[in-house]
Amino acid sequence: MAAAQRIVIENCSIATVDANDTEYASGYVVIAGNRIESLGAGRAPEGLENVVRRIDATGHLVTPGLVNTHHHFYQWITRGLATDHNLFDWLVALYPTWARIDEQMTYTAAQGSLAMMARGGVTTAMDHHYVFPQGSGDLSGAIIRAARETGVRFTLARGSMDRSEKDGGLPPDFAVETLEGALTATESTVKEHHDSSFDAMTQVAVAPCSPFSVSTELLREGAELARRLGVRLHTHGSETVEEEQFCKELFGMGPTDYFESTGWLGEDVWMAHCVHMNDSDIAAFARTRTGVAHCPSSNARLAAGIARVPDLLAAGVPVGLGVDGTASNEAGELHTELRNALLINRLGAHREAALDARQALRLGTYGGAQVLGRAAETGSLEPGKLADLVLWKLDTLAHASIADPVTALVLGAAAPVTASFVNGRQIVEAGRLLHVDEDAIARSTREQAQRLAGIAGH
């Protein structure tokens, strides 16, 4: 077997985000094949064989690649609508449009969502896709194809809805699946696409949409399905005050107790938002090691509230960051969420002690890997882990005078990405995607957004 080819990155600041938060003011990283072989202070070791490339990363900070833990790619083609609505009103306004998507729209929207994240330092993405109109084609396959072409590591959370307007839910009747149809399609998606190997590029989770869009049976049987297949579980939880009222009226209990009653707390589960949680809710998540995808910009855009991230972290709850769908976070970037997570949480009860820059970076890297179940493989820079890493350029006008590189990355302007590697393969060079044409994607996303608007009657 041929020896692995090596890439040597030198003269950079490094934030490893390992268990000790090890950092190097000037150091090196050696990539061998798809793994991180070594890293440390100073120059790379002499005498390395099969070095195919050396990168002088002077003026850069190297971090683990960012991990996005909650997104809805299809929303890329419905950005800028219902901009002054709360969650429930926003959903009612947009569900009739979303219910008209097809395979081409979904593929194009996924391309746009993935491209925007990847060029901004995301190396592991996820998509919670739950809208499957009848006759719309192979939507899951289209999303996975777009991720493969972009070059990112990817988790598809195969969503579902079976509670429509006629059942007291929010989606139109023609936009939901039957209980049996949702479970069957989810199982087939897992069996066709999920890869459980260490360096998997594609994984699948079971992901009924939310307490107010799925039946109790779909939640309960979805959890049983996921555990039988050995995959993770994802849903929305405790996002708004209205959701809490909905659960209490319908089920006689709050969202966390309802989730526990249906088998939806556990170390194989992560939930988006978790804004409105009391102390006992947080204790339940901590006891069961249930993860949280914190989406600060989307929560602010929809006026949902401020999640209790410092309290979740203090209790030992795994927390990652999410962009959320770009119909509620038009920027579509995760690296801006580092800054917004810190700033928004400082508006809460803990004020200036809520989060610091290194905690924010951890949320966006190792924390995300934890909630996706991939912390052994990625999320920090350590020998033996997968070579998913980013070189951030911090020596230009925007950042050069900021005293500390991690602070520069988190609190400064969005930093340019000079290079991004996934599985040892470069996917970004000088801020441009290497394997897809982002200008062509920009044109096609605009065309598909206009086509969807026309079909939906806007």
XYZ file of C-alpha atoms in Angstrom:
458
model
C 0.000 0.000 0.000
C 1.390 3.398 -1.012
C 2.331 5.829 1.740
C -0.119 8.678 2.275
C 0.605 11.970 0.589
C 1.317 14.791 2.992
C 0.357 18.457 3.098
C 2.343 20.655 5.505
C 0.850 23.903 6.835
C 3.325 26.159 8.675
C 3.793 29.566 10.348
C 0.195 29.835 11.528
C -1.588 30.432 14.785
C -3.503 27.308 15.784
C -6.583 26.871 17.979
C -6.960 23.112 18.361
C -10.216 23.180 20.421
C -9.012 19.966 22.085
C -9.983 19.074 25.659
C -7.326 21.460 27.013
C -8.000 24.259 24.493
C -4.377 23.936 23.350
C -3.225 26.845 21.200
C 0.010 27.665 19.385
C 1.022 31.232 18.549
C 3.104 29.898 15.660
C 2.941 26.283 14.666
C 2.359 23.635 12.008
C -0.152 20.993 10.960
C 0.733 17.913 8.923
C -2.057 16.243 6.943
C -1.426 12.668 5.791
C -4.122 11.349 3.465
C -7.445 12.209 5.104
C -6.093 12.447 8.680
C -4.251 14.947 10.817
C -0.876 13.263 11.372
C 0.775 15.778 13.676
C 0.695 19.378 14.840
C 2.559 21.542 17.298
C 4.624 24.656 17.923
C 7.364 25.889 15.626
C 8.354 24.297 12.338
C 7.141 20.958 11.015
C 9.446 17.959 11.581
C 12.334 17.540 9.153
C 12.541 14.606 6.780
C 8.842 14.108 6.056
C 8.310 11.949 2.979
C 5.707 12.271 0.228
C 5.135 15.979 0.897
C 3.104 17.135 -2.116
C 2.444 20.650 -0.867
C 3.733 23.143 1.688
C 1.552 26.086 2.700
C 3.133 29.158 4.290
C 0.197 30.248 6.456
C 1.793 33.383 7.900
C -0.948 35.734 9.104
C -3.512 32.950 9.443
C -5.355 31.174 12.234
C -5.999 27.475 11.705
C -9.050 25.991 13.426
C -11.136 22.857 13.077
C -13.708 23.211 10.315
C -17.039 24.599 11.418
C -19.891 22.159 12.036
C -23.456 23.215 11.238
C -26.018 21.319 13.315
C -29.341 22.674 12.020
C -30.442 23.933 8.613
C -33.229 23.782 6.026
C -31.543 24.008 2.635
C -34.739 24.313 0.575
C -35.412 27.720 2.139
C -32.557 29.249 0.118
C -35.107 29.988 -2.637
C -37.611 31.681 -0.284
C -35.305 34.207 1.373
C -36.535 37.668 2.283
C -40.200 36.770 2.757
C -42.345 37.302 5.875
C -39.532 39.254 7.506
C -41.634 40.698 10.336
C -43.400 37.560 11.596
C -43.102 35.336 14.637
C -42.543 31.608 14.106
C -46.138 30.395 13.807
C -47.242 33.308 11.582
C -44.102 32.882 9.477
C -44.816 29.166 9.015
C -48.436 29.823 8.046
C -47.239 32.436 5.526
C -44.601 30.204 3.931
C -45.890 26.611 4.117
C -48.121 27.056 1.027
C -45.059 28.133 -0.974
C -42.749 25.458 0.441
C -45.347 22.815 -0.383
C -44.719 23.503 -4.120
C -41.032 22.549 -4.189
C -39.782 19.822 -6.524
C -36.514 17.958 -7.061
C -34.855 20.629 -9.222
C -35.722 23.413 -6.783
C -34.531 21.342 -3.838
C -31.231 20.452 -5.524
C -30.562 24.069 -6.529
C -31.480 25.409 -3.078
C -29.172 22.819 -1.495
C -26.358 23.967 -3.794
C -26.851 27.564 -2.682
C -27.040 26.718 1.021
C -23.988 24.453 0.892
C -21.908 26.866 -1.185
C -22.506 29.756 1.192
C -21.558 27.688 4.222
C -18.533 26.001 2.646
C -16.948 29.246 1.439
C -17.310 30.518 5.019
C -15.476 27.674 6.741
C -18.108 24.960 7.231
C -16.664 21.488 6.685
C -19.545 19.446 8.163
C -23.072 20.450 7.171
C -26.511 19.079 7.915
C -29.934 19.550 6.412
C -33.230 18.923 8.179
C -35.519 18.368 5.205
C -39.133 17.607 6.062
C -41.226 18.886 3.112
C -41.990 16.051 0.687
C -44.893 17.090 -1.568
C -46.471 14.212 -3.461
C -44.841 13.618 -6.842
C -41.924 15.969 -6.154
C -39.173 13.481 -7.020
C -36.137 12.185 -5.096
C -35.541 15.126 -2.786
C -33.215 13.330 -0.370
C -31.049 12.088 -3.226
C -30.878 15.577 -4.720
C -29.699 17.098 -1.426
C -27.064 14.417 -0.885
C -25.817 14.866 -4.467
C -25.364 18.607 -3.892
C -23.379 17.975 -0.699
C -21.146 15.442 -2.437
C -20.419 17.873 -5.279
C -19.563 20.691 -2.869
C -17.198 18.404 -0.973
C -18.454 18.833 2.585
C -19.083 16.141 5.168
C -22.850 15.832 5.500
C -25.697 14.614 7.685
C -29.167 14.467 6.147
C -31.822 14.640 8.844
C -34.655 12.967 6.923
C -37.645 14.883 8.223
C -41.363 14.226 8.030
C -44.745 15.738 8.831
C -48.088 13.941 9.207
C -50.129 16.531 11.147
C -51.689 18.956 8.647
C -54.348 21.648 8.889
C -57.158 19.098 9.065
C -55.486 17.592 12.170
C -54.891 20.942 13.868
C -51.367 21.359 12.482
C -49.911 24.207 10.406
C -48.883 22.639 7.042
C -51.390 22.370 4.163
C -52.967 18.930 3.809
C -51.169 18.141 0.524
C -47.747 18.950 2.029
C -47.599 16.099 4.546
C -47.005 12.348 4.412
C -48.941 9.546 6.042
C -47.513 7.956 9.168
C -46.700 4.765 7.300
C -45.377 6.600 4.258
C -43.041 8.761 6.346
C -41.603 5.811 8.275
C -41.125 3.689 5.154
C -39.441 6.495 3.200
C -37.203 7.373 6.140
C -36.065 3.777 6.560
C -35.270 3.437 2.872
C -33.266 6.699 2.941
C -31.173 5.426 5.868
C -30.544 2.092 4.190
C -29.596 3.677 0.872
C -27.419 6.557 2.055
C -26.190 6.189 5.668
C -22.494 5.384 6.134
C -21.446 4.488 9.677
C -17.689 4.371 9.016
C -15.174 6.644 10.805
C -14.521 8.824 7.766
C -18.093 8.763 6.417
C -18.982 11.663 4.147
C -22.746 11.016 4.310
C -24.867 10.080 7.303
C -28.634 10.063 7.832
C -30.703 10.850 10.931
C -34.401 10.253 11.623
C -36.057 13.649 12.026
C -39.838 14.167 12.408
C -40.275 17.920 12.131
C -41.727 19.257 15.388
C -44.359 18.565 18.074
C -46.911 20.713 16.236
C -46.456 19.143 12.776
C -46.213 15.409 13.574
C -48.376 12.933 15.428
C -47.357 11.327 18.703
C -47.229 8.020 16.807
C -44.720 9.394 14.290
C -42.488 10.668 17.088
C -42.644 7.412 19.021
C -42.259 5.094 16.021
C -39.593 7.364 14.515
C -37.507 6.992 17.671
C -37.938 3.233 17.583
C -36.942 3.177 13.904
C -33.790 5.234 14.496
C -32.633 3.001 17.318
C -33.341 -0.164 15.346
C -31.246 1.222 12.474
C -28.515 2.646 14.736
C -28.789 6.282 13.587
C -29.337 9.573 15.381
C -32.587 11.452 16.017
C -33.290 15.139 15.373
C -36.263 17.500 15.730
C -37.252 21.031 16.729
C -37.909 21.596 20.417
C -38.959 24.387 22.795
C -38.494 27.063 20.158
C -41.287 29.480 21.143
C -43.763 30.324 23.876
C -46.534 29.372 21.433
C -45.076 25.877 21.053
C -45.089 25.406 24.819
C -48.735 26.480 24.983
C -49.563 24.131 22.098
C -47.984 21.153 23.882
C -49.707 21.929 27.176
C -53.103 22.275 25.512
C -52.752 19.180 23.345
C -50.716 16.833 25.537
C -51.129 18.235 29.048
C -47.368 18.792 29.462
C -44.516 20.965 28.234
C -42.291 20.032 25.261
C -39.465 18.382 27.236
C -41.804 16.126 29.221
C -43.663 15.301 26.006
C -40.421 14.406 24.237
C -39.377 12.208 27.151
C -42.747 10.425 27.059
C -42.222 9.553 23.379
C -38.626 8.313 23.709
C -37.060 11.503 22.448
C -34.442 12.233 25.084
C -31.065 10.500 24.900
C -27.436 10.808 23.878
C -28.440 9.860 20.313
C -30.818 12.867 20.092
C -30.239 16.522 19.320
C -32.861 19.239 19.086
C -32.923 22.601 17.377
C -33.443 25.846 19.325
C -34.378 24.840 22.930
C -35.063 28.483 23.753
C -37.823 28.169 26.337
C -36.474 25.696 28.883
C -36.836 25.799 32.658
C -34.348 24.339 35.141
C -35.994 20.907 35.133
C -35.939 20.813 31.315
C -32.210 21.568 31.324
C -31.641 18.922 33.998
C -33.493 16.356 31.863
C -31.311 17.160 28.843
C -28.173 16.945 31.011
C -29.237 13.644 32.600
C -29.908 12.073 29.202
C -27.067 13.824 27.308
C -29.555 15.165 24.752
C -27.872 17.696 22.457
C -28.919 21.203 21.394
C -28.470 23.072 18.102
C -28.332 26.758 19.079
C -29.489 29.094 16.269
C -29.000 32.644 17.584
C -29.656 34.629 14.388
C -32.813 32.737 13.467
C -34.108 32.948 17.025
C -33.614 36.717 16.915
C -35.090 37.094 13.402
C -38.290 35.280 14.521
C -38.323 36.969 17.955
C -38.278 33.530 19.600
C -36.101 34.546 22.535
C -32.626 33.920 23.952
C -31.671 30.303 24.617
C -30.064 29.630 28.001
C -26.776 28.481 26.476
C -24.556 29.265 29.517
C -26.884 27.227 31.736
C -27.029 24.365 29.224
C -23.220 24.262 29.047
C -22.837 24.498 32.841
C -25.178 21.512 33.210
C -23.112 19.462 30.750
C -25.540 19.541 27.821
C -23.795 19.168 24.413
C -24.428 22.365 22.402
C -23.560 23.146 18.785
C -24.449 26.012 16.434
C -26.923 26.118 13.577
C -27.601 28.507 10.717
C -31.252 27.359 10.533
C -33.130 27.822 7.295
C -32.277 30.882 5.227
C -35.905 32.014 5.227
C -35.183 32.976 8.852
C -31.450 33.709 8.545
C -30.877 35.217 5.139
C -27.076 35.312 5.598
C -26.845 31.507 5.492
C -23.382 31.511 7.076
C -22.214 29.730 10.213
C -19.098 31.779 11.007
C -21.284 34.811 11.722
C -23.134 32.650 14.279
C -19.967 32.496 16.411
C -20.235 36.246 16.924
C -24.000 36.308 17.302
C -23.982 33.463 19.826
C -21.605 35.432 22.029
C -23.355 38.775 21.630
C -26.941 37.581 22.029
C -26.172 35.428 25.050
C -24.563 38.445 26.741
C -27.949 40.157 26.514
C -29.324 37.443 28.792
C -29.128 36.929 32.537
C -25.385 36.138 32.648
C -24.398 39.369 30.873
C -20.648 39.635 30.196
C -19.971 36.223 31.778
C -22.348 34.395 29.405
C -19.852 33.264 26.749
C -16.314 34.162 25.725
C -14.668 33.933 22.316
C -13.183 30.478 22.892
C -16.471 29.068 24.093
C -18.117 30.456 20.955
C -15.490 28.784 18.755
C -16.016 25.515 20.645
C -19.773 25.697 20.025
C -19.117 26.023 16.292
C -16.606 23.169 16.094
C -16.306 20.494 18.790
C -19.780 21.184 20.202
C -21.295 20.660 16.780
C -19.360 17.434 16.277
C -20.686 16.226 19.640
C -24.331 16.763 18.795
C -23.919 15.093 15.401
C -22.268 12.108 17.091
C -18.932 12.707 15.362
C -16.695 14.109 18.104
C -14.316 11.140 17.859
C -13.671 11.960 14.206
C -13.796 15.737 13.851
C -14.442 19.019 15.687
C -10.902 19.476 17.057
C -7.370 19.373 15.670
C -5.702 16.249 17.077
C -3.497 13.522 15.594
C -5.618 10.708 14.174
C -8.687 12.850 13.600
C -10.040 13.591 10.144
C -8.348 16.436 8.280
C -11.259 18.897 8.383
C -9.705 22.314 8.973
C -9.794 25.963 7.915
C -7.162 28.671 7.366
C -8.613 32.067 8.300
C -6.760 35.130 6.970
C -6.308 37.592 9.825
C -3.549 39.949 8.599
C -5.687 42.362 6.533
C -7.255 45.682 7.517
C -10.264 43.956 9.072
C -8.305 41.995 11.691
C -4.582 42.873 11.765
C -4.766 45.098 14.850
C -6.934 42.754 16.959
C -4.698 41.481 19.744
C -5.795 37.832 19.833
C -6.522 35.645 16.775
C -9.474 33.756 18.294
C -11.038 37.036 19.378
C -10.384 38.378 15.873
C -12.197 35.406 14.332
C -15.199 35.503 16.666
C -15.740 39.228 17.293
C -14.199 40.756 14.184
C -15.681 41.070 10.734
C -16.310 37.811 8.869
C -12.789 36.546 8.221
C -11.742 35.470 4.713
C -11.125 31.742 4.235
C -7.821 31.196 2.430
C -8.174 27.419 2.431
C -10.617 24.839 3.730
C -9.946 21.095 3.814
C -12.456 18.268 4.244
C -11.165 14.717 4.601
C -7.752 16.035 3.524
C -9.144 17.440 0.259
C -9.156 21.174 -0.332
C -12.608 22.602 -1.114
C -11.941 26.375 -0.840
C -9.035 28.434 -2.184
C -8.816 32.184 -1.486
C -12.508 32.412 -0.651
C -13.695 30.584 -3.778
C -15.160 27.111 -4.004
C -12.973 24.694 -5.948
C -15.434 21.997 -7.028
C -18.611 23.903 -7.900
C -19.247 27.129 -9.816
C -20.724 29.583 -7.330
C -21.612 32.126 -10.038
C -23.635 29.493 -11.874
C -25.257 28.502 -8.573
C -26.185 32.139 -7.920
C -27.939 32.311 -11.296
C -29.752 29.000 -10.913
C -30.935 29.772 -7.368
C -32.423 33.038 -8.586
C -34.143 31.237 -11.468
C -35.578 28.553 -9.198
C -36.721 31.125 -6.628
C -38.600 32.955 -9.387
C -40.070 29.685 -10.698
C -41.289 28.728 -7.224
C -42.767 32.194 -6.678
C -44.629 31.895 -9.969
C -46.028 28.462 -9.119
C -47.022 29.609 -5.632
C -48.750 32.674 -7.055
C -46.561 35.442 -5.589
